[in-house]
Short mmCIF file of N, CA and C in Angstrom, two decimals:
data_model
loop_
_atom_site.label_atom_id
_atom_site.label_comp_id
_atom_site.label_asym_id
_atom_site.label_seq_id
_atom_site.Cartn_x
_atom_site.Cartn_y
_atom_site.Cartn_z
N ASP K 1 12.68 -2.14 -6.91
CA ASP K 1 11.43 -1.49 -6.25
C ASP K 1 10.93 -2.19 -5.41
N ARG K 2 10.69 -3.63 -5.89
CA ARG K 2 9.84 -4.32 -4.83
C ARG K 2 10.56 -4.54 -3.93
N LEU K 3 11.90 -4.69 -3.63
CA LEU K 3 12.58 -4.86 -2.65
C LEU K 3 12.32 -3.76 -1.29
N ARG K 4 12.46 -2.54 -1.84
CA ARG K 4 12.09 -1.29 -1.39
C ARG K 4 10.91 -1.17 -0.55
N LEU K 5 9.72 -1.62 -1.28
CA LEU K 5 8.41 -1.87 -1.15
C LEU K 5 8.21 -2.69 0.29
N LYS K 6 8.94 -3.91 -0.11
CA LYS K 6 8.69 -4.88 1.04
C LYS K 6 9.44 -4.62 2.11
N ALA K 7 10.58 -3.69 1.93
CA ALA K 7 11.46 -3.06 3.31
C ALA K 7 10.33 -2.17 4.24
N THR K 8 9.27 -1.24 3.31
CA THR K 8 8.76 0.13 3.78
C THR K 8 7.50 -1.17 4.41
N THR K 9 7.22 -2.10 3.90
CA THR K 9 5.80 -3.07 4.47
C THR K 9 6.13 -3.57 6.33
N SER K 10 7.38 -4.23 5.74
CA SER K 10 8.03 -4.86 6.81
C SER K 10 8.23 -3.87 7.92
N ILE K 11 8.49 -2.63 7.84
CA ILE K 11 8.88 -1.68 8.78
C ILE K 11 7.51 -1.11 9.48
N ILE K 12 6.83 -0.90 8.75
CA ILE K 12 5.43 -0.50 9.12
C ILE K 12 4.51 -1.87 9.83
N GLY K 13 4.51 -2.54 9.26
CA GLY K 13 3.78 -3.94 9.87
C GLY K 13 4.48 -4.82 11.07
N ARG K 14 5.44 -4.84 11.45
CA ARG K 14 6.41 -5.61 12.24
C ARG K 14 6.95 -4.70 13.33
N LYS K 15 7.28 -5.22 14.27
CA LYS K 15 7.94 -4.62 15.44
C LYS K 15 9.69 -4.95 15.43
N ASP K 16 9.78 -6.28 14.89
CA ASP K 16 11.22 -6.60 14.84
C ASP K 16 12.21 -6.39 13.45
N VAL K 17 12.10 -4.97 12.92
CA VAL K 17 12.80 -5.11 12.26
C VAL K 17 13.60 -3.48 12.35
N ILE K 18 14.67 -3.86 11.26
CA ILE K 18 15.92 -2.73 11.75
C ILE K 18 15.84 -2.59 10.14
N ILE K 19 15.98 -1.81 9.45
CA ILE K 19 16.75 -1.67 7.95
C ILE K 19 18.02 -0.75 8.38
N ILE K 20 18.73 -1.19 7.45
CA ILE K 20 20.24 -0.29 7.34
C ILE K 20 20.44 0.04 5.89
N CYS K 21 20.46 1.39 5.43
CA CYS K 21 20.72 1.84 4.01
C CYS K 21 21.20 3.10 3.73
N SER K 22 21.60 3.54 2.98
CA SER K 22 21.70 4.62 2.74
C SER K 22 20.62 5.41 2.44
N VAL K 23 21.25 7.13 2.38
CA VAL K 23 19.84 8.20 2.30
C VAL K 23 19.12 7.88 1.05
N SER K 24 19.79 7.87 0.04
CA SER K 24 19.38 7.55 -1.00
C SER K 24 18.18 6.61 -1.47
N CYS K 25 18.34 5.42 -0.53
CA CYS K 25 17.18 4.26 -0.99
C CYS K 25 16.11 4.77 -0.05
N ILE K 26 16.20 6.07 0.76
CA ILE K 26 14.68 6.18 1.36
C ILE K 26 14.54 7.44 1.30
N TYR K 27 15.34 8.24 0.56
CA TYR K 27 15.01 9.55 -0.15
C TYR K 27 13.69 9.43 -0.92
N GLY K 28 12.50 10.26 -0.92
CA GLY K 28 11.27 10.49 -0.98
C GLY K 28 10.35 9.39 -0.73
N ILE K 29 10.37 8.67 0.41
CA ILE K 29 9.38 7.59 0.42
C ILE K 29 8.02 8.49 1.10
N GLY K 30 8.28 9.56 1.73
CA GLY K 30 7.10 10.46 2.10
C GLY K 30 6.97 10.27 3.73
N SER K 31 5.90 10.40 4.11
CA SER K 31 5.33 10.40 5.46
C SER K 31 4.93 9.25 5.74
N PRO K 32 5.52 9.00 7.19
CA PRO K 32 4.97 7.31 7.17
C PRO K 32 3.31 7.24 8.00
N ASP K 33 2.70 8.15 8.13
CA ASP K 33 1.49 8.56 8.73
C ASP K 33 0.87 8.45 7.23
N ASN K 34 1.07 9.18 6.43
CA ASN K 34 0.12 8.96 5.29
C ASN K 34 0.17 7.77 4.64
N TYR K 35 1.19 7.04 4.95
CA TYR K 35 1.64 5.55 4.29
C TYR K 35 0.71 5.02 5.03
N LYS K 36 0.60 4.71 6.17
CA LYS K 36 -0.04 4.04 7.32
C LYS K 36 -1.80 4.17 6.74
N ALA K 37 -2.24 5.63 6.88
CA ALA K 37 -3.20 6.30 6.52
C ALA K 37 -3.95 5.46 5.16
N LEU K 38 -3.32 4.87 4.38
CA LEU K 38 -3.89 4.14 2.99
C LEU K 38 -3.80 2.95 3.08
N LEU K 39 -3.37 2.34 3.72
CA LEU K 39 -3.36 0.96 4.08
C LEU K 39 -4.85 0.40 4.09
N VAL K 40 -5.06 -1.03 2.93
CA VAL K 40 -6.41 -1.26 2.80
C VAL K 40 -6.56 -2.65 3.64
N HIS K 41 -7.46 -2.78 4.24
CA HIS K 41 -7.45 -3.75 5.41
C HIS K 41 -8.82 -4.78 5.03
N VAL K 42 -8.83 -5.96 4.79
CA VAL K 42 -9.60 -6.98 4.20
C VAL K 42 -9.83 -8.02 5.24
N GLU K 43 -11.00 -8.33 5.77
CA GLU K 43 -10.95 -9.34 7.15
C GLU K 43 -12.28 -10.29 6.67
N LYS K 44 -11.82 -11.54 6.88
CA LYS K 44 -12.71 -12.31 6.44
C LYS K 44 -13.92 -12.63 7.31
N SER K 45 -15.42 -12.69 6.58
CA SER K 45 -16.51 -12.49 7.40
C SER K 45 -16.87 -11.32 7.34
N ASN K 46 -16.47 -10.24 7.19
CA ASN K 46 -16.48 -8.70 7.48
C ASN K 46 -17.44 -8.38 5.98
N LYS K 47 -18.22 -7.61 5.75
CA LYS K 47 -18.91 -7.19 4.58
C LYS K 47 -18.31 -5.71 4.10
N ILE K 48 -18.21 -6.12 2.81
CA ILE K 48 -17.25 -4.80 2.06
C ILE K 48 -18.00 -4.38 1.05
N ASP K 49 -17.89 -3.18 0.84
CA ASP K 49 -18.58 -2.58 -0.83
C ASP K 49 -17.47 -3.11 -1.87
N GLN K 50 -17.94 -3.82 -3.15
CA GLN K 50 -16.68 -3.84 -3.65
C GLN K 50 -16.23 -2.90 -4.52
N ALA K 51 -17.34 -1.73 -4.59
CA ALA K 51 -16.72 -0.33 -5.60
C ALA K 51 -15.83 0.11 -4.70
N ASP K 52 -15.83 0.20 -3.43
CA ASP K 52 -15.13 1.29 -2.21
C ASP K 52 -13.37 0.44 -2.25
N LEU K 53 -13.86 -0.92 -2.26
CA LEU K 53 -12.53 -1.56 -2.23
C LEU K 53 -11.76 -1.19 -3.63
N LEU K 54 -12.12 -1.48 -4.62
CA LEU K 54 -11.46 -1.18 -5.86
C LEU K 54 -11.03 0.23 -5.87
N ARG K 55 -11.94 1.43 -5.28
CA ARG K 55 -11.55 2.77 -5.62
C ARG K 55 -10.26 2.63 -4.66
N SER K 56 -10.39 2.06 -3.54
CA SER K 56 -9.19 2.16 -2.42
C SER K 56 -7.83 1.84 -3.28
N LEU K 57 -7.79 0.72 -3.80
CA LEU K 57 -6.82 0.39 -4.74
C LEU K 57 -6.07 1.16 -5.65
N VAL K 58 -7.10 1.59 -6.06
CA VAL K 58 -6.68 2.73 -7.33
C VAL K 58 -6.12 3.92 -6.42
N ASN K 59 -6.68 4.10 -5.54
CA ASN K 59 -5.90 5.46 -4.49
C ASN K 59 -4.55 5.16 -4.01
N ILE K 60 -4.76 3.61 -3.98
CA ILE K 60 -3.00 3.57 -3.55
C ILE K 60 -1.94 2.87 -4.61
N HIS K 61 -2.50 3.21 -5.85
CA HIS K 61 -1.48 3.14 -7.35
C HIS K 61 -1.77 1.81 -7.93
N TYR K 62 -2.44 0.85 -7.61
CA TYR K 62 -2.92 -0.35 -7.96
C TYR K 62 -3.28 0.01 -9.22
N ILE K 63 -3.12 -0.69 -10.36
CA ILE K 63 -4.04 -0.35 -11.95
C ILE K 63 -4.69 -1.66 -12.15
N ARG K 64 -5.95 -1.46 -12.47
CA ARG K 64 -6.73 -2.42 -13.02
C ARG K 64 -6.37 -2.88 -14.30
N ASN K 65 -6.37 -4.64 -14.22
CA ASN K 65 -5.80 -5.10 -15.32
C ASN K 65 -6.40 -6.56 -15.49
N ASP K 66 -7.47 -6.64 -16.39
CA ASP K 66 -8.41 -7.78 -16.23
C ASP K 66 -7.96 -8.76 -17.16
N ILE K 67 -6.60 -8.89 -17.87
CA ILE K 67 -6.12 -9.60 -18.76
C ILE K 67 -4.54 -10.05 -18.34
N ILE K 68 -3.61 -9.18 -17.83
CA ILE K 68 -2.51 -9.82 -17.30
C ILE K 68 -2.52 -9.28 -15.78
N LEU K 69 -2.20 -10.15 -15.04
CA LEU K 69 -2.26 -9.91 -13.42
C LEU K 69 -0.41 -9.84 -12.86
N GLU K 70 -0.06 -8.72 -12.88
CA GLU K 70 1.36 -8.67 -12.65
C GLU K 70 1.80 -7.75 -11.46
N PRO K 71 2.88 -7.60 -10.92
CA PRO K 71 3.17 -6.58 -9.51
C PRO K 71 2.56 -5.45 -9.82
N GLY K 72 1.43 -4.63 -8.91
CA GLY K 72 1.04 -3.71 -8.90
C GLY K 72 -0.29 -3.43 -9.67
N THR K 73 -0.75 -4.32 -9.84
CA THR K 73 -1.87 -4.40 -10.78
C THR K 73 -3.08 -5.37 -10.00
N PHE K 74 -4.43 -5.29 -10.28
CA PHE K 74 -5.50 -6.07 -10.11
C PHE K 74 -6.26 -6.37 -10.57
N ARG K 75 -7.56 -7.49 -10.65
CA ARG K 75 -8.48 -7.69 -11.79
C ARG K 75 -9.42 -8.18 -10.98
N VAL K 76 -10.49 -7.97 -11.54
CA VAL K 76 -11.88 -8.58 -10.99
C VAL K 76 -12.56 -9.47 -11.82
N ARG K 77 -12.92 -10.77 -11.19
CA ARG K 77 -13.96 -11.45 -12.08
C ARG K 77 -15.23 -11.88 -10.91
N GLY K 78 -16.18 -11.09 -11.49
CA GLY K 78 -17.37 -11.44 -10.78
C GLY K 78 -17.26 -11.22 -9.49
N ASP K 79 -17.44 -12.31 -8.53
CA ASP K 79 -17.05 -12.09 -6.93
C ASP K 79 -15.48 -12.56 -6.17
N VAL K 80 -14.82 -12.45 -7.24
CA VAL K 80 -13.35 -12.64 -7.08
C VAL K 80 -12.29 -11.60 -7.44
N ILE K 81 -11.64 -11.00 -6.55
CA ILE K 81 -10.54 -9.88 -6.87
C ILE K 81 -9.52 -10.56 -6.73
N GLU K 82 -8.54 -10.46 -7.53
CA GLU K 82 -6.98 -10.67 -7.70
C GLU K 82 -6.57 -9.57 -7.74
N ILE K 83 -5.45 -9.46 -6.33
CA ILE K 83 -4.35 -8.54 -6.09
C ILE K 83 -3.07 -9.05 -6.43
N PHE K 84 -2.14 -7.92 -7.20
CA PHE K 84 -0.82 -8.74 -7.01
C PHE K 84 0.06 -7.54 -6.33
N PRO K 85 0.25 -7.38 -5.00
CA PRO K 85 1.04 -6.66 -4.31
C PRO K 85 2.40 -6.47 -5.09
N ALA K 86 2.70 -4.96 -5.14
CA ALA K 86 3.91 -4.72 -5.79
C ALA K 86 5.09 -5.12 -5.20
N TYR K 87 5.07 -5.59 -3.96
CA TYR K 87 5.81 -5.98 -2.99
C TYR K 87 6.03 -7.52 -2.54
N GLU K 88 5.31 -8.30 -3.20
CA GLU K 88 5.12 -9.70 -2.76
C GLU K 88 5.73 -10.22 -4.15
N GLU K 89 5.97 -11.92 -4.17
CA GLU K 89 5.94 -12.54 -5.23
C GLU K 89 4.91 -13.36 -5.46
N SER K 90 3.70 -13.39 -4.87
CA SER K 90 2.53 -14.47 -4.79
C SER K 90 1.74 -13.19 -4.97
N ALA K 91 0.34 -13.69 -5.51
CA ALA K 91 -0.98 -12.33 -5.75
C ALA K 91 -1.97 -13.04 -4.37
N LEU K 92 -2.67 -12.20 -4.67
CA LEU K 92 -3.94 -12.37 -3.38
C LEU K 92 -5.06 -12.27 -3.97
N ARG K 93 -6.01 -13.23 -3.66
CA ARG K 93 -7.06 -13.53 -4.00
C ARG K 93 -8.46 -13.58 -2.95
N ILE K 94 -9.23 -12.36 -3.29
CA ILE K 94 -10.14 -12.13 -2.17
C ILE K 94 -11.59 -12.81 -3.09
N GLU K 95 -12.41 -13.91 -2.21
CA GLU K 95 -13.57 -14.61 -2.67
C GLU K 95 -14.36 -14.01 -1.77
N LEU K 96 -15.50 -13.41 -2.66
CA LEU K 96 -16.75 -12.51 -1.54
C LEU K 96 -18.01 -13.68 -2.22
N PHE K 97 -18.65 -13.77 -1.16
CA PHE K 97 -20.21 -14.21 -1.24
C PHE K 97 -21.11 -13.03 -1.25
N GLY K 98 -21.60 -12.49 -1.87
CA GLY K 98 -22.19 -11.12 -2.24
C GLY K 98 -21.50 -10.26 -1.78
N ASP K 99 -21.60 -9.40 -0.62
CA ASP K 99 -20.80 -8.58 0.04
C ASP K 99 -19.90 -9.05 1.07
N GLU K 100 -20.03 -9.88 1.34
CA GLU K 100 -19.17 -10.51 2.25
C GLU K 100 -18.01 -11.30 2.20
N VAL K 101 -16.88 -11.14 2.78
CA VAL K 101 -15.66 -11.69 2.62
C VAL K 101 -15.68 -13.32 2.91
N ASN K 102 -15.57 -14.13 1.88
CA ASN K 102 -15.90 -15.47 2.15
C ASN K 102 -14.29 -16.21 2.32
N LYS K 103 -13.49 -15.58 1.54
CA LYS K 103 -11.75 -16.31 1.52
C LYS K 103 -10.83 -15.55 1.42
N ILE K 104 -9.49 -15.42 1.64
CA ILE K 104 -8.70 -14.56 1.60
C ILE K 104 -7.16 -15.46 1.78
N TYR K 105 -6.47 -15.68 0.51
CA TYR K 105 -5.41 -16.11 0.47
C TYR K 105 -4.33 -15.99 -0.61
N THR K 106 -3.34 -16.27 -0.83
CA THR K 106 -2.03 -16.09 -1.55
C THR K 106 -2.04 -17.15 -2.74
N PHE K 107 -1.52 -16.80 -3.67
CA PHE K 107 -2.07 -18.12 -4.67
C PHE K 107 -0.61 -17.60 -5.75
N ASN K 108 -0.34 -18.89 -6.17
CA ASN K 108 0.72 -18.71 -7.33
C ASN K 108 0.29 -18.34 -8.58
N THR K 109 0.90 -17.45 -9.06
CA THR K 109 0.24 -16.67 -10.25
C THR K 109 0.44 -17.41 -11.43
N MET K 110 1.25 -18.64 -11.47
CA MET K 110 1.95 -19.25 -12.51
C MET K 110 0.67 -20.56 -12.65
N THR K 111 0.82 -20.89 -11.61
CA THR K 111 0.14 -22.39 -11.44
C THR K 111 -1.31 -22.32 -10.89
N GLY K 112 -1.42 -20.97 -10.12
CA GLY K 112 -3.00 -21.28 -9.31
C GLY K 112 -3.20 -21.62 -8.35
N LYS K 113 -1.89 -22.05 -7.84
CA LYS K 113 -2.06 -23.25 -6.54
C LYS K 113 -2.11 -22.31 -5.36
N LEU K 114 -2.84 -22.37 -4.60
CA LEU K 114 -3.28 -21.75 -3.15
C LEU K 114 -1.95 -22.14 -2.39
N GLU K 115 -1.40 -20.96 -1.80
CA GLU K 115 -0.13 -20.90 -0.71
C GLU K 115 -0.39 -20.69 0.80
N GLN K 116 -1.22 -19.74 0.95
CA GLN K 116 -1.20 -19.45 2.23
C GLN K 116 -2.94 -18.59 2.34
N GLU K 117 -3.78 -19.06 3.51
CA GLU K 117 -4.88 -18.39 3.70
C GLU K 117 -4.70 -17.56 5.00
N PHE K 118 -5.86 -16.31 4.87
CA PHE K 118 -5.65 -15.31 6.00
C PHE K 118 -6.85 -15.43 6.63
N GLU K 119 -7.23 -15.07 7.66
CA GLU K 119 -8.07 -14.43 8.18
C GLU K 119 -8.46 -13.04 8.07
N ASP K 120 -7.04 -12.19 7.81
CA ASP K 120 -7.23 -10.85 7.09
C ASP K 120 -6.11 -10.56 6.72
N TYR K 121 -6.30 -9.37 5.97
CA TYR K 121 -5.02 -9.16 5.25
C TYR K 121 -4.78 -7.70 5.17
N TRP K 122 -3.70 -7.00 4.92
CA TRP K 122 -3.29 -5.67 4.90
C TRP K 122 -2.65 -5.50 3.70
N ILE K 123 -3.27 -4.39 2.78
CA ILE K 123 -2.87 -4.23 1.35
C ILE K 123 -2.08 -2.77 1.66
N TYR K 124 -0.63 -2.71 1.07
CA TYR K 124 0.30 -1.65 1.00
C TYR K 124 -0.22 -1.15 -0.13
N PRO K 125 0.13 0.34 -0.32
CA PRO K 125 0.34 1.35 -1.38
C PRO K 125 1.16 0.11 -2.49
N ALA K 126 1.25 0.75 -3.76
CA ALA K 126 1.81 -0.10 -5.00
C ALA K 126 3.11 0.79 -5.11
N LYS K 127 3.18 2.01 -4.78
CA LYS K 127 4.17 3.21 -4.72
C LYS K 127 4.62 3.64 -3.52
N HIS K 128 5.77 4.06 -3.37
CA HIS K 128 6.23 5.03 -1.94
C HIS K 128 5.54 6.18 -1.87
N PHE K 129 5.17 6.97 -3.20
CA PHE K 129 4.96 8.31 -3.05
C PHE K 129 3.41 8.34 -3.01
N VAL K 130 2.80 8.10 -1.86
CA VAL K 130 1.14 8.16 -1.73
C VAL K 130 1.03 9.13 -0.83
N THR K 131 -0.23 9.72 -0.73
CA THR K 131 -0.46 10.94 0.50
C THR K 131 -2.03 10.94 0.18
N THR K 132 -2.65 11.50 1.05
CA THR K 132 -4.18 11.42 1.11
C THR K 132 -4.35 12.57 0.11
N ARG K 133 -6.09 12.49 -0.67
CA ARG K 133 -6.19 13.68 -1.31
C ARG K 133 -6.26 14.78 -0.99
N GLU K 134 -6.18 14.74 0.50
CA GLU K 134 -6.30 16.58 0.91
C GLU K 134 -5.03 17.02 0.97
N ASN K 135 -3.84 16.25 1.14
CA ASN K 135 -2.48 16.83 1.08
C ASN K 135 -2.37 17.08 -0.41
N LEU K 136 -2.54 16.16 -1.09
CA LEU K 136 -2.27 16.34 -2.87
C LEU K 136 -3.16 17.67 -2.88
N ASN K 137 -4.23 18.03 -2.63
CA ASN K 137 -4.81 19.29 -3.42
C ASN K 137 -4.47 20.67 -2.59
N ARG K 138 -4.03 20.46 -1.25
CA ARG K 138 -3.33 21.43 -0.73
C ARG K 138 -1.67 21.83 -1.50
N ALA K 139 -1.31 20.65 -1.91
CA ALA K 139 0.43 20.98 -2.64
C ALA K 139 -0.20 21.53 -3.70
N MET K 140 -1.22 20.89 -4.59
CA MET K 140 -1.29 21.74 -5.98
C MET K 140 -1.69 23.56 -5.55
N ASP K 141 -2.30 23.43 -4.89
CA ASP K 141 -2.79 24.64 -4.68
C ASP K 141 -1.60 25.67 -4.51
N ASN K 142 -0.92 25.27 -3.75
CA ASN K 142 0.56 25.80 -3.17
C ASN K 142 1.20 26.02 -4.31
N ILE K 143 1.70 25.46 -5.28
CA ILE K 143 2.53 25.07 -6.50
C ILE K 143 1.48 26.11 -7.69
N ARG K 144 0.51 25.97 -7.76
CA ARG K 144 -0.49 26.95 -8.56
C ARG K 144 0.01 28.50 -8.05
N GLY K 145 0.05 28.84 -6.75
CA GLY K 145 0.65 29.71 -6.25
C GLY K 145 1.72 30.46 -6.57
N GLU K 146 2.70 29.43 -6.44
CA GLU K 146 4.24 29.61 -6.56
C GLU K 146 4.23 30.12 -8.19
N LEU K 147 3.33 28.88 -9.21
CA LEU K 147 3.77 29.31 -10.42
C LEU K 147 3.47 30.69 -11.00
N PHE K 148 1.96 31.31 -10.14
CA PHE K 148 1.77 32.37 -10.87
C PHE K 148 2.42 33.40 -10.52
N GLU K 149 3.32 33.44 -9.09
CA GLU K 149 4.45 34.49 -9.05
C GLU K 149 5.48 34.38 -9.88
N GLN K 150 5.87 33.21 -10.31
CA GLN K 150 7.12 32.87 -11.25
C GLN K 150 6.52 33.76 -12.25
N LEU K 151 5.65 33.53 -13.09
CA LEU K 151 5.21 33.62 -14.44
C LEU K 151 5.09 35.21 -14.29
N LYS K 152 4.50 35.78 -13.27
CA LYS K 152 4.42 37.08 -13.21
C LYS K 152 5.80 37.83 -13.29
N TYR K 153 6.66 37.11 -12.44
CA TYR K 153 8.00 37.43 -12.59
C TYR K 153 9.16 37.65 -13.72
N LEU K 154 8.63 36.28 -14.53
CA LEU K 154 9.46 36.13 -15.98
C LEU K 154 8.91 37.22 -16.92
N ARG K 155 7.41 37.51 -17.18
CA ARG K 155 6.89 38.26 -17.78
C ARG K 155 7.49 39.37 -17.72
N LYS K 156 7.66 40.20 -16.59
CA LYS K 156 8.17 41.38 -16.10
C LYS K 156 9.59 41.47 -16.69
N GLU K 157 10.15 40.47 -16.69
CA GLU K 157 11.61 40.37 -17.23
C GLU K 157 11.94 40.21 -18.63
N ASN K 158 10.56 40.24 -18.95
CA ASN K 158 10.36 39.76 -20.65
C ASN K 158 11.04 38.19 -21.13
N LYS K 159 10.98 37.61 -20.03
CA LYS K 159 11.40 36.29 -20.52
C LYS K 159 10.04 35.34 -20.95
N LEU K 160 9.83 35.64 -22.05
CA LEU K 160 8.37 35.02 -22.13
C LEU K 160 8.44 33.41 -22.88
N LEU K 161 9.64 33.21 -23.30
CA LEU K 161 9.59 31.61 -23.81
C LEU K 161 10.08 30.76 -22.28
N GLU K 162 10.37 31.71 -21.61
CA GLU K 162 10.93 30.53 -19.97
C GLU K 162 9.66 30.82 -19.52
N ALA K 163 8.71 31.53 -19.33
CA ALA K 163 7.19 31.53 -18.91
C ALA K 163 6.37 30.79 -19.34
N GLN K 164 6.37 30.62 -20.95
CA GLN K 164 5.57 29.66 -21.33
C GLN K 164 5.99 28.26 -20.98
N ARG K 165 7.28 27.79 -21.39
CA ARG K 165 7.85 26.59 -20.69
C ARG K 165 7.38 25.95 -19.47
N LEU K 166 7.69 26.97 -18.38
CA LEU K 166 7.28 26.82 -16.96
C LEU K 166 6.16 26.33 -16.84
N GLU K 167 5.05 27.07 -17.64
CA GLU K 167 3.76 27.26 -17.38
C GLU K 167 3.08 25.93 -17.79
N GLN K 168 3.66 25.53 -18.94
CA GLN K 168 3.27 24.21 -19.94
C GLN K 168 3.68 23.11 -18.93
N ARG K 169 4.93 23.03 -18.21
CA ARG K 169 5.16 21.89 -17.95
C ARG K 169 4.40 21.83 -16.36
N THR K 170 4.46 22.69 -16.24
CA THR K 170 3.85 22.85 -14.17
C THR K 170 2.21 22.40 -14.25
N LEU K 171 1.78 22.87 -15.54
CA LEU K 171 0.26 22.78 -15.33
C LEU K 171 -0.06 21.07 -16.00
N TYR K 172 1.19 20.77 -16.80
CA TYR K 172 1.04 18.97 -16.83
C TYR K 172 1.31 18.34 -15.88
N ASP K 173 2.31 18.84 -14.97
CA ASP K 173 2.46 18.01 -13.88
C ASP K 173 1.10 18.19 -12.92
N ILE K 174 0.32 19.36 -12.59
CA ILE K 174 -0.81 19.36 -12.01
C ILE K 174 -1.76 18.13 -12.70
N GLU K 175 -2.13 18.39 -13.74
CA GLU K 175 -2.97 17.95 -14.63
C GLU K 175 -2.96 16.20 -13.90
N MET K 176 -1.35 15.71 -14.07
CA MET K 176 -1.14 14.33 -13.64
C MET K 176 -1.44 13.99 -12.40
N MET K 177 -1.11 15.05 -11.49
CA MET K 177 -1.29 14.60 -9.96
C MET K 177 -2.90 14.47 -9.52
N THR K 178 -3.30 15.41 -10.39
CA THR K 178 -5.06 15.43 -10.03
C THR K 178 -5.59 14.19 -10.73
N GLU K 179 -5.16 13.43 -11.82
CA GLU K 179 -5.77 12.52 -12.49
C GLU K 179 -5.36 11.18 -11.89
N ILE K 180 -3.81 11.02 -11.94
CA ILE K 180 -3.34 9.85 -11.63
C ILE K 180 -2.78 9.71 -9.79
N GLY K 181 -2.90 11.04 -9.53
CA GLY K 181 -2.24 10.78 -7.90
C GLY K 181 -0.84 10.95 -7.80
N TYR K 182 -0.09 10.97 -8.90
CA TYR K 182 1.17 11.42 -8.68
C TYR K 182 1.89 11.93 -10.31
N CYS K 183 3.15 12.49 -10.29
CA CYS K 183 3.58 12.66 -11.42
C CYS K 183 4.92 12.44 -11.42
N SER K 184 5.87 12.54 -12.73
CA SER K 184 7.01 11.59 -12.94
C SER K 184 7.99 12.91 -11.82
N GLY K 185 8.88 12.56 -10.69
CA GLY K 185 9.83 13.10 -10.13
C GLY K 185 9.08 13.74 -8.73
N ILE K 186 7.67 13.33 -8.30
CA ILE K 186 7.01 13.88 -7.61
C ILE K 186 7.62 13.51 -6.04
N GLU K 187 8.96 12.69 -5.87
CA GLU K 187 9.48 12.76 -4.52
C GLU K 187 9.88 13.97 -4.07
#
């Protein structure tokens, strides 16, 4: 999955990339426009609201883990935010001075050694199936509407067990999409 994510970041972030793959490799990646709209940009010397940055990371499926830094997670220690992009082999550290970005660099998670310093950095989503909250809400409304129609049909046909299972599973998936932004099989 790391390689799929890295290929996606390369094709969006660079002009000199050609990717050759089977349809199954790119199936379910979603809209490139939605993907681009959710990128998080951090620039040295810019002022940022730490809470907004953390909220943005959660929106693109990074998980906060203040104990273990592993791909797809981030942690916060005072004015230092460490992010381990799911598509990289090194983690990113953003050091703040108050609400201003003081330093941005990648580091080795095992040794803590600084690897490369940046003036700005684009953070890509940790998963392929990302979309804006508006699109997700619209999709959930459509799913609820279709569910209502199917339940009406199944109950009319006296297929009560099927109606109950469909309702239970669909409402669970809608709850997952509401709470964490995706559900199993959302592609």
